[in-house]
Each structure stands twice: as structure tokens, then as C-alpha cells.
């Protein structure tokens, strides 16, 4: 079965650089969630989209922005990177319109800021 | 956001049942209880969820207290592959963001 695809899987950036993380949800899933998991920490919700509209916002820094495109893939844009942004970034998708409450997580993108 | 509280770690012998507790005393009436598990450097994996009634699926069972302030994930026969961090999370209306707590690191002893 198709799973959530995230790219790149690993990313190394310098401080103050920008990064773009991409998420391709499972086909026919209309909802995308982004989570951040710092080293030794628990996943923290960043932002979510339903049918290409932002549906909820968590503890996402103003330096970050995200959107969901017409083909339902989503991108998380991160600017002015800081050392503390080093983390695993997970995307999850869900078929909200079908009443399925499960969030299917991708393998994550490991961002390292030097 | 309602929070969950879980033991930091638990151990269990292989092929024995495991009961993972979770407290969520501030749960609201529209919060669903979800359980996910996570292996190192992997994304969380869905285990089970419920609202009020106990639930069973091929992976586990979920027992929800009558007042909904606590729940227990039951793995009926633990295997080495069940070793992971187990998160008890809440999701408003079941389809909104997951609020992760600290999770329980489950170790399975061969």
C-alpha cells in the first residue's frame, strides 16, 4: 500500500539558511499534518491543512510557513534557520472526509542545522 | 489542550500480556483517545483509538474508564517487535492534531 512520502530524508543546512521540506500524502487523503520532534523529545504539532486550507496551527515559529497545493502535497518552508531547528520533521496524512481518524505518518526528514 | 500522563518506562516478558496505562483527567467530551507507537528514527505508527467504549483490533485492545479520565492499552501477547515508545494522545473530534505526551518506553525481555 502507498505510504506518506517525505523528501528529502536528510538535510544539512547552515545557520540563517532556508530549507524546504516536502510531503506527499497517501492518495485520496485530504488532510496533512506537520510535527516536529527534537532530539530526545516527543512530537510537537506544527500546522495542518484540510482541503488546501490551513485548519490548525500549533507552536510553529513565524520563520516557518507551509501550504498545501492543488495535488494535496504540502511543503514546509523554514527560513533564518537556527541551531534549535535541528529535529525530525514528520508529515502525516488522513482521509478526514471518509471519517477515518487515523493519521498515517511518513518516515520523516532529519534536519541538521550547523 | 488536554494532557496525558504515562509511566516513563515499562518492561514485560515476551509472550505475556502488557497493560500500558494513561491518565487524561482533563479530557473533554469531544476528545478521542489515540495510541501510537514509535520505533527509533521512525514515524509514529497508529495502534488504536476510541471515544467511550472499549475497542479491539488486530494489534491491541483499548480499555477506557467509565469516566474517561484514564485508559489502558493492552497488548495481548508481547513480541520483541512490540518494543517501542507508546504514546497516548488526544485528538479533538478524532480528526484534529495529536497532542503527544511523554510516552512509555516499552522493553520486551526475551
Coordinates of N, CA and C in Angstrom, one line a residue:
Chain A
X1 N 0.8 -1.2 0.0 CA 0.0 0.0 0.0 C 0.9 1.2 0.0
X2 N 0.4 2.3 -0.7 CA 1.2 3.5 -0.7 C 1.2 4.1 0.7
X3 N 2.4 4.8 0.9 CA 2.6 5.4 2.2 C 2.8 6.9 2.0
X4 N 3.0 7.6 3.1 CA 3.3 9.0 3.0 C 4.8 9.1 2.6
X5 N 5.1 10.0 1.7 CA 6.4 10.2 1.2 C 6.9 11.6 1.6
X6 N 8.1 11.6 2.2 CA 8.7 12.9 2.6 C 10.1 13.0 1.9
X7 N 10.4 14.2 1.5 CA 11.7 14.5 0.9 C 12.2 15.8 1.3
X8 N 13.5 16.0 1.4 CA 14.4 14.9 1.4 C 14.4 14.1 2.7
X9 N 15.0 13.0 2.8 CA 15.1 12.3 4.1 C 16.1 12.9 5.1
X10 N 17.1 13.5 4.5 CA 18.1 14.1 5.4 C 18.5 15.4 4.7
X11 N 18.7 16.4 5.6 CA 19.0 17.8 5.1 C 20.0 18.4 6.1
X12 N 21.1 19.0 5.5 CA 22.0 19.7 6.4 C 22.1 21.1 5.9
X13 N 21.9 22.0 6.8 CA 21.9 23.5 6.5 C 22.8 24.2 7.5
X14 N 23.2 25.4 7.0 CA 23.9 26.3 7.9 C 22.9 27.2 8.6
X15 N 23.3 27.8 9.7 CA 22.5 28.8 10.4 C 22.2 29.9 9.4
X16 N 21.0 30.4 9.5 CA 20.4 31.6 8.7 C 20.1 31.2 7.3
X17 N 20.3 29.9 6.9 CA 19.9 29.5 5.6 C 18.4 29.1 5.6
X18 N 17.9 28.8 4.4 CA 16.5 28.4 4.3 C 16.4 26.9 4.0
X19 N 15.3 26.3 4.2 CA 15.0 24.9 3.9 C 13.6 24.7 3.5
X20 N 13.4 23.7 2.6 CA 12.0 23.4 2.2 C 11.8 21.9 2.3
X21 N 10.9 21.5 3.1 CA 10.6 20.1 3.3 C 9.3 19.8 2.6
X22 N 9.2 18.6 1.9 CA 8.1 18.3 1.1 C 7.4 17.0 1.6
X23 N 6.1 17.0 1.5 CA 5.3 15.8 2.0 C 4.3 15.5 0.9
X24 N 4.3 14.2 0.5 CA 3.3 13.7 -0.4 C 2.4 12.7 0.3
X25 N 1.1 13.1 0.5 CA 0.2 12.3 1.3 C -0.2 11.0 0.6
X26 N -0.8 10.1 1.3 CA -1.4 8.9 0.7 C -2.4 9.4 -0.3
X27 N -2.5 8.8 -1.5 CA -3.6 9.2 -2.4 C -5.0 9.2 -1.8
X28 N -5.7 10.3 -2.2 CA -7.1 10.5 -1.7 C -7.2 10.9 -0.2
X29 N -6.1 11.2 0.4 CA -6.1 11.8 1.7 C -6.2 13.3 1.6
X30 N -7.1 13.9 2.3 CA -7.3 15.3 2.1 C -6.7 16.2 3.2
X31 N -6.1 15.6 4.2 CA -5.6 16.3 5.4 C -4.1 16.0 5.6
X32 N -3.4 17.0 5.8 CA -1.9 16.9 6.1 C -1.6 17.6 7.4
X33 N -0.8 16.9 8.2 CA -0.3 17.5 9.5 C 1.2 17.5 9.5
X34 N 1.8 18.5 10.1 CA 3.3 18.6 10.3 C 3.6 18.5 11.8
X35 N 4.6 17.7 12.1 CA 5.0 17.6 13.5 C 6.6 17.8 13.5
X36 N 7.1 18.3 14.6 CA 8.5 18.5 14.9 C 8.9 17.6 16.1
X37 N 10.0 16.9 16.0 CA 10.4 16.1 17.1 C 11.9 16.4 17.3
X38 N 12.2 17.1 18.4 CA 13.6 17.4 18.7 C 14.3 16.2 19.3
X39 N 15.6 16.3 19.4 CA 16.4 15.1 19.9 C 15.9 14.7 21.3
X40 N 15.5 13.5 21.5 CA 15.0 13.0 22.8 C 13.7 13.6 23.3
X41 N 13.0 14.2 22.4 CA 11.7 14.9 22.8 C 10.6 14.1 22.1
X42 N 9.4 14.6 22.4 CA 8.2 14.0 21.9 C 7.7 14.8 20.7
X43 N 7.0 14.3 19.8 CA 6.5 15.1 18.6 C 5.6 16.2 19.1
X44 N 5.8 17.4 18.4 CA 5.0 18.5 18.7 C 4.3 19.0 17.4
X45 N 3.0 19.2 17.5 CA 2.3 19.6 16.3 C 2.7 21.0 15.9
X46 N 2.8 21.2 14.6 CA 3.2 22.5 14.0 C 2.0 23.1 13.3
X47 N 1.4 22.4 12.3 CA 0.4 23.0 11.5 C -0.3 21.9 10.7
X48 N -1.5 22.2 10.3 CA -2.3 21.2 9.5 C -3.1 21.9 8.4
X49 N -3.4 21.1 7.4 CA -4.2 21.6 6.3 C -5.3 20.6 5.9
X50 N -6.4 21.1 5.6 CA -7.5 20.3 5.2 C -8.1 20.9 3.9
X51 N -8.1 20.1 2.8 CA -8.5 20.6 1.5 C -7.8 21.9 1.1
X52 N -6.6 21.9 1.3 CA -5.7 23.0 0.9 C -5.8 24.3 1.7
X53 N -6.6 24.2 2.8 CA -6.7 25.4 3.6 C -6.1 25.0 5.0
X54 N -5.4 26.0 5.6 CA -4.9 25.8 6.9 C -6.0 25.5 7.9
X55 N -5.9 24.4 8.6 CA -7.0 24.1 9.5 C -6.7 24.3 11.0
X56 N -5.4 24.2 11.3 CA -5.0 24.4 12.7 C -3.5 24.8 12.8
X57 N -3.2 25.5 13.8 CA -1.8 25.9 13.9 C -1.3 25.7 15.3
X58 N -0.1 25.1 15.5 CA 0.4 24.9 16.8 C 1.6 25.8 17.1
X59 N 2.6 25.2 17.7 CA 3.8 26.0 18.1 C 4.8 26.2 16.9
X60 N 4.3 26.8 15.9 CA 5.2 26.9 14.7 C 5.7 28.3 14.7
X61 N 7.1 28.5 14.6 CA 7.7 29.8 14.6 C 7.3 30.6 13.4
X62 N 7.3 31.9 13.6 CA 6.9 32.8 12.5 C 7.9 32.7 11.3
X63 N 9.1 32.1 11.5 CA 10.1 31.9 10.5 C 9.6 30.7 9.6
X64 N 8.7 30.0 10.0 CA 8.2 28.8 9.2 C 6.9 29.2 8.5
X65 N 6.7 28.7 7.4 CA 5.4 28.8 6.7 C 5.2 27.5 6.0
X66 N 3.9 27.2 5.7 CA 3.6 26.0 5.0 C 2.4 26.2 4.1
X67 N 2.2 25.3 3.2 CA 1.0 25.3 2.4 C 0.7 23.9 1.8
X68 N -0.5 23.8 1.4 CA -0.9 22.5 0.7 C -1.4 22.9 -0.7
X69 N -0.9 22.2 -1.7 CA -1.1 22.5 -3.0 C -2.3 21.8 -3.6
X70 N -2.6 22.1 -4.9 CA -3.8 21.5 -5.5 C -3.7 20.0 -5.6
X71 N -2.5 19.5 -5.7 CA -2.4 18.0 -5.7 C -2.3 17.4 -4.4
X72 N -2.6 18.2 -3.3 CA -2.6 17.8 -1.9 C -1.2 17.6 -1.3
X73 N -0.1 17.7 -2.1 CA 1.1 17.7 -1.4 C 1.4 19.0 -0.6
X74 N 2.2 18.9 0.4 CA 2.4 20.0 1.2 C 3.9 20.3 1.3
X75 N 4.3 21.6 1.6 CA 5.6 22.0 1.8 C 5.8 22.9 3.0
X76 N 6.8 22.6 3.8 CA 7.1 23.4 5.0 C 8.4 24.2 4.7
X77 N 8.2 25.5 4.7 CA 9.3 26.4 4.4 C 9.9 26.9 5.6
X78 N 11.2 26.9 5.8 CA 11.8 27.3 7.0 C 12.9 28.3 6.7
X79 N 12.9 29.5 7.3 CA 13.9 30.5 6.9 C 14.6 30.9 8.2
X80 N 15.8 31.6 8.0 CA 16.6 32.0 9.1 C 16.8 30.9 10.1
X81 N 17.3 29.7 9.6 CA 17.4 28.6 10.4 C 18.3 28.8 11.6
X82 N 17.9 28.2 12.7 CA 18.7 28.3 14.0 C 19.1 26.9 14.4
X83 N 20.1 26.8 15.3 CA 20.6 25.5 15.7 C 19.4 24.7 16.3
X84 N 18.5 25.4 17.0 CA 17.4 24.7 17.7 C 16.4 24.1 16.7
X85 N 16.5 24.4 15.5 CA 15.6 23.8 14.5 C 16.0 22.4 14.1
X86 N 17.1 22.0 14.5 CA 17.6 20.6 14.2 C 16.6 19.7 14.9
X87 N 16.0 18.8 14.0 CA 15.0 17.9 14.5 C 14.5 17.0 13.4
X88 N 13.7 16.0 13.8 CA 13.0 15.2 12.8 C 11.7 15.9 12.6
X89 N 11.3 16.0 11.3 CA 10.1 16.7 10.9 C 9.2 15.6 10.2
X90 N 8.1 15.3 10.8 CA 7.2 14.3 10.3 C 6.0 15.0 9.7
X91 N 5.6 14.4 8.6 CA 4.3 14.7 8.0 C 3.4 13.5 8.1
X92 N 2.1 13.8 8.4 CA 1.1 12.7 8.4 C -0.1 13.1 7.6
X93 N -0.7 12.1 7.0 CA -1.9 12.4 6.2 C -3.1 11.6 6.8
X94 N -4.3 12.1 6.4 CA -5.5 11.4 7.0 C -6.6 11.7 6.0
X95 N -7.5 10.6 5.8 CA -8.7 10.8 4.9 C -9.9 11.3 5.7
X96 N -9.8 12.6 6.2 CA -10.8 13.1 7.1 C -12.2 13.0 6.6
X97 N -12.4 13.2 5.3 CA -13.7 13.2 4.7 C -14.3 11.8 4.7
X98 N -13.5 10.8 4.9 CA -14.0 9.4 4.9 C -14.3 9.0 6.4
X99 N -14.1 9.9 7.3 CA -14.3 9.6 8.7 C -13.3 8.7 9.3
X100 N -12.2 8.5 8.7 CA -11.1 7.7 9.2 C -10.2 8.6 10.1
X101 N -10.1 8.3 11.4 CA -9.4 9.2 12.3 C -7.9 8.9 12.4
X102 N -7.4 7.9 11.6 CA -6.0 7.6 11.7 C -5.2 8.6 11.0
X103 N -4.1 8.9 11.6 CA -3.0 9.7 11.0 C -1.9 8.8 10.6
X104 N -1.6 8.8 9.3 CA -0.5 7.9 8.8 C 0.7 8.8 8.6
X105 N 1.8 8.4 9.3 CA 3.0 9.2 9.3 C 4.0 8.8 8.3
X106 N 4.7 9.7 7.8 CA 5.8 9.4 6.9 C 7.1 9.1 7.7
X107 N 8.1 8.8 6.9 CA 9.4 8.4 7.6 C 10.1 9.6 8.2
X108 N 9.7 10.8 7.9 CA 10.4 12.0 8.5 C 11.5 12.5 7.6
X109 N 11.8 13.8 7.9 CA 13.0 14.4 7.3 C 13.9 14.8 8.5
X110 N 15.1 14.4 8.5 CA 16.0 14.8 9.6 C 16.8 16.0 9.2
X111 N 16.5 17.1 9.8 CA 17.2 18.4 9.5 C 18.3 18.7 10.5
X112 N 19.4 18.9 10.0 CA 20.6 19.3 10.9 C 21.0 20.7 10.5
X113 N 21.0 21.6 11.5 CA 21.5 22.9 11.3 C 22.8 23.1 12.0
X114 N 23.8 23.5 11.2 CA 25.2 23.6 11.7 C 25.5 25.1 12.0
Chain B
X1 N -5.2 22.7 25.7 CA -5.2 21.3 25.2 C -5.1 20.3 26.4
X2 N -6.0 19.3 26.4 CA -5.9 18.3 27.5 C -4.6 17.5 27.4
X3 N -4.0 17.1 28.5 CA -2.8 16.5 28.5 C -2.9 15.0 29.0
X4 N -1.9 14.2 28.6 CA -1.9 12.8 29.1 C -0.7 12.6 29.9
X5 N -0.8 11.6 30.8 CA 0.3 11.2 31.7 C 0.5 9.7 31.6
X6 N 1.8 9.3 31.3 CA 2.1 7.9 31.2 C 3.4 7.6 32.0
X7 N 3.5 6.4 32.4 CA 4.8 6.0 33.0 C 5.9 6.1 32.0
X8 N 7.1 6.5 32.5 CA 8.2 6.7 31.6 C 8.7 5.4 30.9
X9 N 8.6 4.3 31.6 CA 9.1 3.1 31.1 C 8.4 1.9 31.7
X10 N 8.4 0.8 31.0 CA 7.8 -0.4 31.5 C 8.6 -1.6 30.8
X11 N 8.6 -2.7 31.5 CA 9.2 -3.9 31.0 C 8.2 -5.0 31.0
X12 N 8.3 -5.9 30.0 CA 7.4 -7.1 30.0 C 8.2 -8.3 29.4
X13 N 7.8 -9.4 29.8 CA 8.4 -10.6 29.2 C 7.7 -11.0 27.9
X14 N 8.5 -11.5 27.0 CA 8.0 -11.9 25.7 C 6.8 -12.9 25.9
X15 N 5.8 -12.8 25.1 CA 4.7 -13.7 25.0 C 3.7 -13.5 26.2
X16 N 3.9 -12.5 27.0 CA 3.0 -12.2 28.1 C 2.2 -10.9 27.7
X17 N 1.0 -10.8 28.4 CA 0.2 -9.6 28.1 C 0.9 -8.3 28.7
X18 N 0.7 -7.2 28.1 CA 1.2 -5.9 28.6 C 0.0 -4.9 28.7
X19 N 0.0 -4.3 29.9 CA -1.0 -3.3 30.1 C -0.3 -1.9 30.3
X20 N -0.6 -1.0 29.3 CA 0.1 0.3 29.4 C -1.0 1.3 29.8
X21 N -0.8 2.0 31.0 CA -1.8 2.9 31.5 C -1.6 4.3 31.0
X22 N -2.7 5.1 31.0 CA -2.6 6.5 30.6 C -3.7 7.3 31.4
X23 N -3.3 8.4 31.9 CA -4.2 9.3 32.6 C -4.5 10.5 31.8
X24 N -5.7 10.9 31.6 CA -6.1 12.1 30.9 C -7.3 12.7 31.6
X25 N -7.0 13.2 32.8 CA -8.1 13.7 33.7 C -8.8 14.9 33.2
X26 N -8.1 15.7 32.3 CA -8.8 16.9 31.8 C -9.4 16.7 30.4
X27 N -9.6 15.5 30.0 CA -10.2 15.1 28.7 C -11.5 15.8 28.5
X28 N -11.8 16.3 27.3 CA -13.1 16.9 27.1 C -14.0 15.9 26.4
X29 N -15.3 16.2 26.3 CA -16.3 15.3 25.8 C -16.0 14.9 24.3
X30 N -15.3 15.8 23.6 CA -15.1 15.6 22.2 C -13.7 15.0 21.9
X31 N -13.0 14.8 22.9 CA -11.6 14.2 22.7 C -11.6 12.7 22.4
X32 N -11.0 12.3 21.3 CA -10.8 10.9 21.1 C -9.5 10.5 21.7
X33 N -9.3 9.3 22.2 CA -8.1 8.7 22.8 C -7.4 7.9 21.7
X34 N -6.2 8.3 21.3 CA -5.5 7.6 20.3 C -4.2 7.1 20.9
X35 N -3.8 5.9 20.4 CA -2.5 5.3 20.8 C -1.6 5.2 19.6
X36 N -0.4 5.7 19.6 CA 0.6 5.5 18.6 C 1.8 4.9 19.2
X37 N 2.6 4.2 18.4 CA 3.9 3.8 18.9 C 5.0 4.2 17.9
X38 N 6.2 4.3 18.4 CA 7.3 4.9 17.6 C 8.6 4.1 17.9
X39 N 9.2 3.6 16.8 CA 10.5 3.0 16.9 C 11.5 4.1 16.6
X40 N 12.8 3.9 17.1 CA 13.8 4.9 16.9 C 13.9 5.4 15.4
X41 N 13.9 6.7 15.2 CA 14.1 7.3 13.9 C 13.0 6.9 12.9
X42 N 11.9 6.5 13.4 CA 10.8 6.2 12.5 C 9.6 7.1 12.9
X43 N 8.7 7.3 12.0 CA 7.4 8.0 12.3 C 6.5 7.2 13.2
X44 N 5.7 7.9 14.0 CA 4.8 7.2 14.8 C 3.8 6.3 14.0
X45 N 3.4 5.2 14.5 CA 2.6 4.2 13.9 C 1.3 4.1 14.7
X46 N 0.2 4.2 14.0 CA -1.1 4.1 14.7 C -1.3 2.7 15.3
X47 N -1.9 2.7 16.5 CA -2.2 1.4 17.1 C -3.7 1.2 17.3
X48 N -4.3 2.2 17.9 CA -5.8 2.0 18.2 C -6.3 3.3 18.6
X49 N -7.6 3.5 18.5 CA -8.2 4.7 19.1 C -9.7 4.4 19.6
X50 N -10.2 5.3 20.4 CA -11.6 5.1 20.9 C -12.1 6.4 21.5
X51 N -13.4 6.4 21.7 CA -14.1 7.6 22.3 C -14.6 7.2 23.7
X52 N -15.5 6.3 23.8 CA -16.1 5.9 25.1 C -16.0 4.4 25.4
X53 N -16.3 3.6 24.3 CA -16.4 2.2 24.5 C -15.0 1.5 24.3
X54 N -14.8 0.4 24.9 CA -13.6 -0.4 24.7 C -13.5 -0.8 23.2
X55 N -12.3 -0.9 22.7 CA -12.1 -1.2 21.3 C -11.1 -2.3 21.2
X56 N -11.3 -3.1 20.2 CA -10.3 -4.2 19.8 C -9.9 -4.1 18.4
X57 N -8.7 -4.4 18.1 CA -8.3 -4.6 16.7 C -7.2 -5.6 16.7
X58 N -6.6 -5.8 15.5 CA -5.7 -7.0 15.4 C -4.4 -6.7 16.2
X59 N -4.1 -5.4 16.5 CA -2.9 -5.1 17.2 C -3.0 -5.1 18.7
X60 N -4.2 -4.6 19.2 CA -4.3 -4.4 20.6 C -5.7 -4.2 21.0
X61 N -5.9 -4.0 22.3 CA -7.2 -3.6 22.8 C -7.1 -2.3 23.6
X62 N -8.1 -1.5 23.6 CA -8.1 -0.3 24.4 C -9.3 -0.3 25.4
X63 N -8.9 -0.2 26.6 CA -9.9 -0.2 27.7 C -10.0 1.2 28.2
X64 N -11.2 1.8 28.2 CA -11.5 3.2 28.6 C -12.3 3.2 29.8
X65 N -11.8 3.9 30.8 CA -12.5 4.0 32.1 C -13.9 4.7 31.9
X66 N -14.8 4.4 32.7 CA -16.2 4.9 32.6 C -16.3 6.4 32.6
X67 N -15.4 7.0 33.4 CA -15.4 8.5 33.5 C -14.4 9.1 32.4
X68 N -13.8 8.2 31.6 CA -12.9 8.6 30.5 C -11.7 9.3 31.0
X69 N -11.4 9.3 32.3 CA -10.2 10.0 32.7 C -8.9 9.2 32.7
X70 N -9.1 8.0 32.3 CA -7.9 7.1 32.1 C -8.2 6.0 31.1
X71 N -7.2 5.4 30.5 CA -7.4 4.3 29.6 C -6.1 3.4 29.7
X72 N -6.3 2.2 29.2 CA -5.2 1.2 29.2 C -5.1 0.6 27.8
X73 N -3.9 0.6 27.3 CA -3.6 -0.2 26.1 C -3.2 -1.6 26.4
X74 N -3.8 -2.5 25.8 CA -3.5 -3.9 26.2 C -2.9 -4.6 24.9
X75 N -1.6 -5.1 25.1 CA -1.0 -5.9 24.1 C -1.2 -7.4 24.6
X76 N -1.9 -8.2 23.9 CA -2.3 -9.5 24.5 C -1.1 -10.4 24.6
X77 N -0.2 -10.4 23.7 CA 0.9 -11.3 23.7 C 2.1 -10.6 23.1
X78 N 2.9 -10.0 24.0 CA 4.0 -9.1 23.5 C 5.1 -9.9 22.8
X79 N 5.6 -9.3 21.7 CA 6.7 -9.9 21.0 C 7.8 -8.9 21.0
X80 N 9.0 -9.3 20.6 CA 10.2 -8.4 20.6 C 9.9 -7.2 19.7
X81 N 9.1 -7.4 18.7 CA 8.8 -6.3 17.7 C 7.9 -5.3 18.3
X82 N 7.3 -5.5 19.5 CA 6.5 -4.6 20.2 C 7.3 -3.6 21.0
X83 N 8.6 -3.8 21.1 CA 9.4 -2.8 21.9 C 9.4 -1.5 21.1
X84 N 9.0 -0.4 21.8 CA 8.8 0.9 21.2 C 8.4 1.9 22.3
X85 N 8.3 3.2 21.9 CA 7.8 4.2 22.8 C 6.3 4.3 22.4
X86 N 5.4 4.1 23.4 CA 4.0 4.1 23.2 C 3.4 5.4 23.7
X87 N 2.7 6.1 22.8 CA 2.2 7.4 23.1 C 0.6 7.3 23.2
X88 N 0.1 7.8 24.3 CA -1.3 8.0 24.5 C -1.6 9.5 24.1
X89 N -2.4 9.7 23.1 CA -2.6 11.1 22.7 C -4.1 11.4 22.6
X90 N -4.5 12.6 22.6 CA -5.9 13.0 22.5 C -6.0 13.8 21.2
X91 N -7.2 13.7 20.5 CA -7.5 14.4 19.3 C -8.9 14.9 19.4
X92 N -9.1 16.2 19.3 CA -10.5 16.7 19.4 C -11.3 16.3 18.2
X93 N -12.4 15.7 18.4 CA -13.3 15.2 17.4 C -12.6 14.0 16.6
X94 N -11.5 13.6 17.1 CA -10.8 12.5 16.5 C -10.1 12.8 15.2
X95 N -10.2 13.9 14.6 CA -9.6 14.2 13.3 C -8.7 15.5 13.4
X96 N -8.4 15.9 14.5 CA -7.6 17.1 14.6 C -6.2 16.7 15.2
X97 N -5.3 17.7 15.4 CA -4.0 17.5 15.8 C -3.9 16.5 16.9
X98 N -2.8 15.8 16.9 CA -2.5 14.9 18.1 C -1.6 15.6 19.1
X99 N -2.0 15.6 20.3 CA -1.2 16.2 21.4 C -0.5 15.1 22.1
X100 N 0.8 14.9 21.8 CA 1.6 13.9 22.4 C 2.1 14.2 23.8
X101 N 2.1 13.2 24.7 CA 2.7 13.3 26.0 C 4.1 12.8 25.9
X102 N 4.6 12.4 27.1 CA 6.0 11.9 27.2 C 6.1 10.5 26.7
X103 N 5.1 9.7 26.7 CA 5.2 8.3 26.2 C 5.8 7.3 27.2
X104 N 5.5 6.1 26.9 CA 6.1 5.0 27.7 C 7.0 4.2 26.9
X105 N 8.3 4.0 27.3 CA 9.2 3.2 26.6 C 9.0 1.8 27.1
X106 N 8.6 0.9 26.2 CA 8.3 -0.5 26.5 C 9.5 -1.3 26.1
X107 N 10.0 -2.1 27.0 CA 11.1 -3.0 26.8 C 10.5 -4.4 26.9
X108 N 10.8 -5.3 25.9 CA 10.4 -6.7 26.0 C 11.6 -7.5 26.3
X109 N 11.4 -8.3 27.3 CA 12.5 -9.2 27.7 C 12.3 -10.6 27.1
X110 N 13.3 -11.1 26.4 CA 13.2 -12.4 25.7 C 13.0 -13.5 26.7

